[in-house]
Tab-separated table of C-alpha atoms and ligand atoms in Angstrom:
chain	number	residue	atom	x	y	z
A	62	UNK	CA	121.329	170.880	66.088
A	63	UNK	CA	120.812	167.293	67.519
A	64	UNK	CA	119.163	166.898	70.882
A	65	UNK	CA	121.773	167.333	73.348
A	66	UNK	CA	122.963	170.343	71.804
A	67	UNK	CA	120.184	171.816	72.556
A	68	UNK	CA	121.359	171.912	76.332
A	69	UNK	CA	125.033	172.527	78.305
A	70	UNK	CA	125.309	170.455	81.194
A	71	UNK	CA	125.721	172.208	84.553
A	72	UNK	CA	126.670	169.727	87.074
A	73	UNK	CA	126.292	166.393	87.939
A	74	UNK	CA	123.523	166.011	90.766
A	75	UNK	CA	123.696	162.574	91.740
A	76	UNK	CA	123.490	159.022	90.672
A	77	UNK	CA	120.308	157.926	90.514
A	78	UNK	CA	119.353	153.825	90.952
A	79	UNK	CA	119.225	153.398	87.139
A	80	UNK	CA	121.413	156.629	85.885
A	81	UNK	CA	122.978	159.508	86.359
A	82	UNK	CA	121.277	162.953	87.092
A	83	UNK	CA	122.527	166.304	85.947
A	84	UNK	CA	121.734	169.993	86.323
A	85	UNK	CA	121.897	171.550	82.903
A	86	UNK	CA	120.667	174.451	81.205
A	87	UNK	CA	118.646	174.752	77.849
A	88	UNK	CA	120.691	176.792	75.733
A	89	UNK	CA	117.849	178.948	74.173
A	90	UNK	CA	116.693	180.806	77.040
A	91	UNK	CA	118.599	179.686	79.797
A	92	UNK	CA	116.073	177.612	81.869
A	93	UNK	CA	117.804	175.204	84.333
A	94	UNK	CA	116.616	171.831	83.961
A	95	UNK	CA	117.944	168.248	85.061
A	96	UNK	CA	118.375	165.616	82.859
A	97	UNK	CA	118.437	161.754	83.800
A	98	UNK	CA	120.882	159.370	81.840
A	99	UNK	CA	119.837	155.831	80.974
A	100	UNK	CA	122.325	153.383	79.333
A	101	UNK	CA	119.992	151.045	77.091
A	102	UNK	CA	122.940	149.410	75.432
A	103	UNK	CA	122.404	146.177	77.052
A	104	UNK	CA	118.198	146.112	77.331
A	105	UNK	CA	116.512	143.751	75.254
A	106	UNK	CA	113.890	144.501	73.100
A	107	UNK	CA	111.101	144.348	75.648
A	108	UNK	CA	112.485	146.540	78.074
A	109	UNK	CA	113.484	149.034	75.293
A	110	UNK	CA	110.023	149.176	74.562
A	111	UNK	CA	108.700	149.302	78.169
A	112	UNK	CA	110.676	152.461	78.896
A	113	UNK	CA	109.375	154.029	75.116
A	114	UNK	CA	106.193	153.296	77.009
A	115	UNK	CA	106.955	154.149	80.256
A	116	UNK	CA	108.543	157.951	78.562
A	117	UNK	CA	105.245	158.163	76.471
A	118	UNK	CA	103.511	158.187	79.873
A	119	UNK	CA	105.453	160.539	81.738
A	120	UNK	CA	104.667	162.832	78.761
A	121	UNK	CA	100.962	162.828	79.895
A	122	UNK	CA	101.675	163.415	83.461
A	123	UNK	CA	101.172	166.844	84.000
A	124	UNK	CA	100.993	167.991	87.302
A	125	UNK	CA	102.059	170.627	89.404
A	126	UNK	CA	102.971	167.913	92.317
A	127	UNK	CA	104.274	165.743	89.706
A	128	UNK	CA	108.330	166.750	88.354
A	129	UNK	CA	107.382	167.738	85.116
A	130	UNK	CA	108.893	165.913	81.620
A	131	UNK	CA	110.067	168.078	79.268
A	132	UNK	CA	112.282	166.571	76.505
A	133	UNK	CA	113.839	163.017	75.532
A	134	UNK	CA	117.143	162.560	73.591
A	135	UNK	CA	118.523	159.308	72.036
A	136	UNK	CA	121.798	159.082	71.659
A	137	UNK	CA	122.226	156.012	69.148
A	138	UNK	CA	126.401	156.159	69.217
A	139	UNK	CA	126.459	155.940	73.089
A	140	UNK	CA	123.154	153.476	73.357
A	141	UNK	CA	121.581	156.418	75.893
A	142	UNK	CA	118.684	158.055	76.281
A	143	UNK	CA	118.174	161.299	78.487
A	144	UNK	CA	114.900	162.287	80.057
A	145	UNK	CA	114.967	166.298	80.655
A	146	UNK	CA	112.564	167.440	83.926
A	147	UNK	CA	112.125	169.642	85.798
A	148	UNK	CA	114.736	170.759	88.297
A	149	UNK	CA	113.406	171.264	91.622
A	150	UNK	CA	115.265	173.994	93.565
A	151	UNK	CA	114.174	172.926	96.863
A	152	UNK	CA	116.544	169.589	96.609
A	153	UNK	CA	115.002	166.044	97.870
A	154	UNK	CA	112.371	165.651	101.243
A	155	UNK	CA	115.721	162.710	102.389
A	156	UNK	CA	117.951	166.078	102.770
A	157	UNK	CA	115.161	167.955	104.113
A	158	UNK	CA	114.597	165.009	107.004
A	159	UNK	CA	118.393	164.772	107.270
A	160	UNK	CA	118.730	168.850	107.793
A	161	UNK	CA	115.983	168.808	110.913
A	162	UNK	CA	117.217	165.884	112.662
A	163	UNK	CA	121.061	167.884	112.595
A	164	UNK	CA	119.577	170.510	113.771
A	165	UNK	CA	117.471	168.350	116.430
A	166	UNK	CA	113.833	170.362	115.437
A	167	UNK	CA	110.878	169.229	114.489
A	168	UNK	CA	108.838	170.352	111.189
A	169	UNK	CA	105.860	172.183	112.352
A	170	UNK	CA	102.570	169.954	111.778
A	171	UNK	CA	101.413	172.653	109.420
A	172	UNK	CA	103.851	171.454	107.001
A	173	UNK	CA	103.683	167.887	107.542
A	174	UNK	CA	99.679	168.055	106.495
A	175	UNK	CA	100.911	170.184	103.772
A	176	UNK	CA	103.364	167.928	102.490
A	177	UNK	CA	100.809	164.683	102.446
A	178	UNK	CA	98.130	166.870	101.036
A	179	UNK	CA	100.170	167.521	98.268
A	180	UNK	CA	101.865	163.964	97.965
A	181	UNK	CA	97.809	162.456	97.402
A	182	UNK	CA	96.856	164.966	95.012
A	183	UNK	CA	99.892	163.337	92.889
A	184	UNK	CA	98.918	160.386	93.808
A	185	UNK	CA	95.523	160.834	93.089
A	186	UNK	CA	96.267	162.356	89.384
A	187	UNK	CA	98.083	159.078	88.637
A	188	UNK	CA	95.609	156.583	90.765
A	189	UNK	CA	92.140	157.995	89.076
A	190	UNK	CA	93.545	158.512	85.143
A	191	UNK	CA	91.070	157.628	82.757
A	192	UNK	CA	93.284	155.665	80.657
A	193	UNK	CA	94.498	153.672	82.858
A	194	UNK	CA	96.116	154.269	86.525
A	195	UNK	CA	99.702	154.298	86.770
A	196	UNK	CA	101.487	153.224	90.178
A	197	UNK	CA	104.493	154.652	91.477
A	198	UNK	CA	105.695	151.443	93.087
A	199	UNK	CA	109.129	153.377	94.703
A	200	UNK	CA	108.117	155.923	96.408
A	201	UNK	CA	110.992	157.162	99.396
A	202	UNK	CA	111.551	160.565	100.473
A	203	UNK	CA	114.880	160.797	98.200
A	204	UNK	CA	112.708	160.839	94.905
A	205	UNK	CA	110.129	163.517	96.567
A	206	UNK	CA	111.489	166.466	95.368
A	207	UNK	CA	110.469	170.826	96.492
A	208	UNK	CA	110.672	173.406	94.331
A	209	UNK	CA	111.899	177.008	95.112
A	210	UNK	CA	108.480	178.008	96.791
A	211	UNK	CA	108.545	174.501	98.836
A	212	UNK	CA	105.669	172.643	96.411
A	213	UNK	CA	105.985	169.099	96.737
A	214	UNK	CA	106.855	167.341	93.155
A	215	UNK	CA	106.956	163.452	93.042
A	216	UNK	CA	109.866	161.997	90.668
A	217	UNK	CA	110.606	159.036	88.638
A	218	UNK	CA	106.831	158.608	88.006
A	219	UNK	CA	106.348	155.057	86.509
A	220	UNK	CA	110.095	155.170	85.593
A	221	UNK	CA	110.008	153.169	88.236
A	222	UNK	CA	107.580	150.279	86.687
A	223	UNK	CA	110.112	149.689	83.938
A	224	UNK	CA	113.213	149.354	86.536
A	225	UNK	CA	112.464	146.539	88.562
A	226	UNK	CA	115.169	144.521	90.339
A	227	UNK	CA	114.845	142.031	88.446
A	228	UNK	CA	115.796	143.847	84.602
A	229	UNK	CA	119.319	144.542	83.572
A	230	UNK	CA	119.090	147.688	85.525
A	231	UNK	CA	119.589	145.838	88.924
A	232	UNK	CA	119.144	149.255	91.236
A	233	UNK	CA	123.058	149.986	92.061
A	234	UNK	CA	122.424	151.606	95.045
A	235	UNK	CA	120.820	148.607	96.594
A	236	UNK	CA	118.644	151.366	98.980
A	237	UNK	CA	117.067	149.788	102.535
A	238	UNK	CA	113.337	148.615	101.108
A	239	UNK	CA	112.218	151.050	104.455
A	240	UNK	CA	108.647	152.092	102.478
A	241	UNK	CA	108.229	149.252	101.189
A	242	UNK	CA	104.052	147.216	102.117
A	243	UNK	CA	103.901	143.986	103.698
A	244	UNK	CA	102.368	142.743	100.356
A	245	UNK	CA	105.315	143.735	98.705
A	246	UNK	CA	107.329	141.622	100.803
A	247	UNK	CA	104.951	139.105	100.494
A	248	UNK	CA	105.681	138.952	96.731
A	249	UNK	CA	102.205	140.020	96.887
A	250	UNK	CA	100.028	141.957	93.736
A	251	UNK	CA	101.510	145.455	93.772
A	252	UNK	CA	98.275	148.341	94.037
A	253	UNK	CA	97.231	151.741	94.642
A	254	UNK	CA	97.228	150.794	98.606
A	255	UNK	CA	100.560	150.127	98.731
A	256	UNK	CA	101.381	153.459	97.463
A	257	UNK	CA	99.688	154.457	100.246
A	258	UNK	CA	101.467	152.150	102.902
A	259	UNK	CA	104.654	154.028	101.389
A	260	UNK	CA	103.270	157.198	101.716
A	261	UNK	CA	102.028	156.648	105.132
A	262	UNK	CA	105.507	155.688	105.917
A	263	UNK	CA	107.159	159.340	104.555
A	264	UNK	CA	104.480	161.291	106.286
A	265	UNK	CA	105.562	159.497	109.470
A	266	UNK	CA	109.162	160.006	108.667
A	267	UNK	CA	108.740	163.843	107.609
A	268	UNK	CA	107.200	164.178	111.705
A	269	UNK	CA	109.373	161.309	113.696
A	270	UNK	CA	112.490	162.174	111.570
A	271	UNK	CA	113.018	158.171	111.503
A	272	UNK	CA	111.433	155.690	109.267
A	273	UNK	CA	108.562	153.946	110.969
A	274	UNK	CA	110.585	150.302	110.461
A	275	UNK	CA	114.228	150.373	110.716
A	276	UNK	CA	116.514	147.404	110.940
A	277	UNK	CA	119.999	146.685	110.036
A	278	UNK	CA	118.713	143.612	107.721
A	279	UNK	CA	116.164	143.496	105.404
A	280	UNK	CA	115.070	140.302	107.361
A	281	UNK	CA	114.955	142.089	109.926
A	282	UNK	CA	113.028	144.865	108.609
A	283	UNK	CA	110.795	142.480	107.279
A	284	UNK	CA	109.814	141.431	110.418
A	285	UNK	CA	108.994	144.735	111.540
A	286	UNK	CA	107.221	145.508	108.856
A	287	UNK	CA	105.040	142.660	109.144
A	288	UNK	CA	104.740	142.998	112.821
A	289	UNK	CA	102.889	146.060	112.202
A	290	UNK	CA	104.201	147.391	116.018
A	291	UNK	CA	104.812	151.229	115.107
A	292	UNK	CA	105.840	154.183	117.914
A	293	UNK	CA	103.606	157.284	118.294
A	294	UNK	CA	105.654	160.306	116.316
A	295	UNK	CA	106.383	162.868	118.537
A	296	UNK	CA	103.941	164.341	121.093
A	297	UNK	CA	104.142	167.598	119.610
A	298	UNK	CA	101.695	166.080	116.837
A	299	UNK	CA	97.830	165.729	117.185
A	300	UNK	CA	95.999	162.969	117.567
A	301	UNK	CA	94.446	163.244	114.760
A	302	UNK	CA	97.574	164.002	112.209
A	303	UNK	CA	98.556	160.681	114.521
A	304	UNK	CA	95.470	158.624	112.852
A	305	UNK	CA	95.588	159.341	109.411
A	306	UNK	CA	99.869	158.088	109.680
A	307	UNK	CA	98.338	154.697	111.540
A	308	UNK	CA	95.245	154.481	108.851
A	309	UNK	CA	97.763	154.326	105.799
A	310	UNK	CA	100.538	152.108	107.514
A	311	UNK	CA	97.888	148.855	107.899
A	312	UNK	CA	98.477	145.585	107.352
A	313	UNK	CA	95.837	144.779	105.672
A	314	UNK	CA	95.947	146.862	102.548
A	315	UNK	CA	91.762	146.385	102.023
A	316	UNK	CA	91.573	148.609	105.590
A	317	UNK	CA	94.102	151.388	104.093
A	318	UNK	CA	91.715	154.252	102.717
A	319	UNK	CA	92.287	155.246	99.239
A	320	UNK	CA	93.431	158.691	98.000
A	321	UNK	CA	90.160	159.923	98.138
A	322	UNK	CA	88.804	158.813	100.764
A	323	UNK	CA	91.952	160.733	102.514
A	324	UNK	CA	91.534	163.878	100.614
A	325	UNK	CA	88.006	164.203	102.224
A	326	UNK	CA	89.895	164.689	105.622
A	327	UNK	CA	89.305	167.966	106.882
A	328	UNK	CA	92.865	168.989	107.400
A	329	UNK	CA	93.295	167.536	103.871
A	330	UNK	CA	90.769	168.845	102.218
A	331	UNK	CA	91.243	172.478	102.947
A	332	UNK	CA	94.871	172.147	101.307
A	333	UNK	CA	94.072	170.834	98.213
A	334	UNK	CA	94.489	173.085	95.426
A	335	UNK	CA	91.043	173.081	92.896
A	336	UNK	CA	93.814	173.028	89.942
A	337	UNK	CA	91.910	173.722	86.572
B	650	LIG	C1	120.441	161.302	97.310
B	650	LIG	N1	120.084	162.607	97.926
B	650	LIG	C2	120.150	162.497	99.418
B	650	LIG	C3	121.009	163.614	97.393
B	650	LIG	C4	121.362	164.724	98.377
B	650	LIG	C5	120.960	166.166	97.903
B	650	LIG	N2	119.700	166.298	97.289
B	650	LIG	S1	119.701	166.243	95.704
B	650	LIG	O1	118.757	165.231	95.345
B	650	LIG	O2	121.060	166.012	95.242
B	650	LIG	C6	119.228	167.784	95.012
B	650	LIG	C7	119.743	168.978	95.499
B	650	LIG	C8	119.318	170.185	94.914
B	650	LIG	C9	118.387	170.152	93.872
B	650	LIG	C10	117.886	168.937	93.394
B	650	LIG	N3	116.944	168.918	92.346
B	650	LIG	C11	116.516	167.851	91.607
B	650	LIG	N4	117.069	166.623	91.810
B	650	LIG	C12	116.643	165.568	91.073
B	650	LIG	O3	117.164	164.312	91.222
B	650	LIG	C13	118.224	164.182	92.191
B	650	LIG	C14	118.788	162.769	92.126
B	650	LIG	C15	117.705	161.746	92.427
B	650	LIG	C16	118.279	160.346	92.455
B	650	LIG	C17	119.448	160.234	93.419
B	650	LIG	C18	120.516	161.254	93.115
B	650	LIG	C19	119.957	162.667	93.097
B	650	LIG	C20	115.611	165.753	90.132
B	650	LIG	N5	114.971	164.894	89.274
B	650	LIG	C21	114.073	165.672	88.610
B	650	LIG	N6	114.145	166.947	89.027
B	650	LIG	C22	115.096	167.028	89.977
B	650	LIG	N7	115.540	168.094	90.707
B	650	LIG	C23	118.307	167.748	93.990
């Protein structure tokens, strides 16, 4: 039985900015999965081989705060291949903001340490690998995922590396650049700093239930960005939780501290899991 027989599709999730995500179900026990379409009919042969590269290292991330790969299909006849994951229950952290501010509440800080604890210890599996550290380079609350007991799972791991604006993929959903660093903007060299600029920007949206920069232009938000001016998030939050947002969203990536150097914050460090 060829690849995709192996699974029924359930329902279409989304469309993702290179493909189309679907809920399906693996047909030999009956475990829900998703499964994320890419067309490759009109890649050349160096980005064919970037996302064979890219696929081989998703296959090595293995993570509990990382959405796990399971299973890659080519379909020769329709030039696609399909990456099955993990399906997270829990839906995206975007829907999660979107929920709160409807309802007009704020998360309680417990969760908001919980959820940044959990983002750097994906970060930090991905930042400190031995052969080599892998950036995530798009991180935004819409490809954060939960799973049904609320863990916190990054997606599109590195997919992301391969997908660049300027390849044939050519995001469709041209998405607001909200997370994106000043360096980025800047056209500057990518690192593991900026990850942390973006990451500093979700934690802030996951308490102010607003990105940090907004702007109806991406000149505009370029500005902002740049300007570096940035309102307190609520008052509800500490001081402290208050720092650690302002420490990651710096200018100056060099001043940003790196995962580790956050993970030996005290309201960090009691979260994170010793996974063995
Ligand atoms: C764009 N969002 C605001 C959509 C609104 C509503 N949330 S949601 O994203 O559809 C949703 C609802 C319930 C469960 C899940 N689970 C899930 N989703 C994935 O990708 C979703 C996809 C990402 C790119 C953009 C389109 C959607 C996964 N990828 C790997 N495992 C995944 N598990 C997702």
């Amino acid at each position: 039985m060829s690849g995709l027989d192996k699974y029924e599709k359930i329902t279409d999730i989304g469309k993702g900015s290179f493909g189309c995500v679907s809920k399906i179900k693996r047909k030999a026990d009956g475990k829900v999965l998703v499964w994320k379409e890419l067309n490759y009919g009109k890649m050349s042969e160096k980005e064919k081989q970037m996302i064979v590269s890219e696929v081989n290292i998703l296959r090595e991330l293995n993570h509990p705060n990382i959405v796990r790969y399971y299973d890659r299909i080519i379909d020769r006849d329709q030039a696609k291949i399909y990456i099955v994951m993990e399906y997270c229950e829990g839906g995206d952290i975007a829907t999660l903001i979107k929920n709160y501010k409807r309802k007009k509440e704020h998360l309680p800080e417990e969760i908001v340490w919980s959820v940044l604890s959990q983002m750097l210890q994906a970060l930090s599996s991905c930042h400190n690998r031995k052969e080599g550290k892998i950036l995530h380079r798009d991180l935004k609350p819409g490809n954060i995922f939960l799973d049904k007991s609320n863990n916190v799972k990054l997606g599109d791991f590195g997919l992301s590396r391969v997908m660049n604006q300027d390849s044939v993929f050519a995001y469709t959903h041209v998405g607001t650049p909200y997370y994106m660093s000043p360096e980025q903007i800047n056209d500057q060299k990518y690192n593991e700093k900026s990850d942390i600029w973006s990451t500093g920007c979700i934690i802030y949206e996951v308490a102010a239930l607003r990105a940090p920069f907004e702007a109806t232009t991406h000149y505009q938000l370029a500005m902002k960005i740049k300007s570096g001016k940035l309102d307190r998030i609520p008052a509800m939050y500490t001081d402290d939780l208050w720092r650690v947002i302002t420490s990651m969203i710096q200018q100056d990536p060099e001043r940003r501290p790196s995962v580790d150097e956050l993970q030996n914050h005290p309201q960090i460090q009691v979260r994170v899991k010793e996974y063995k």
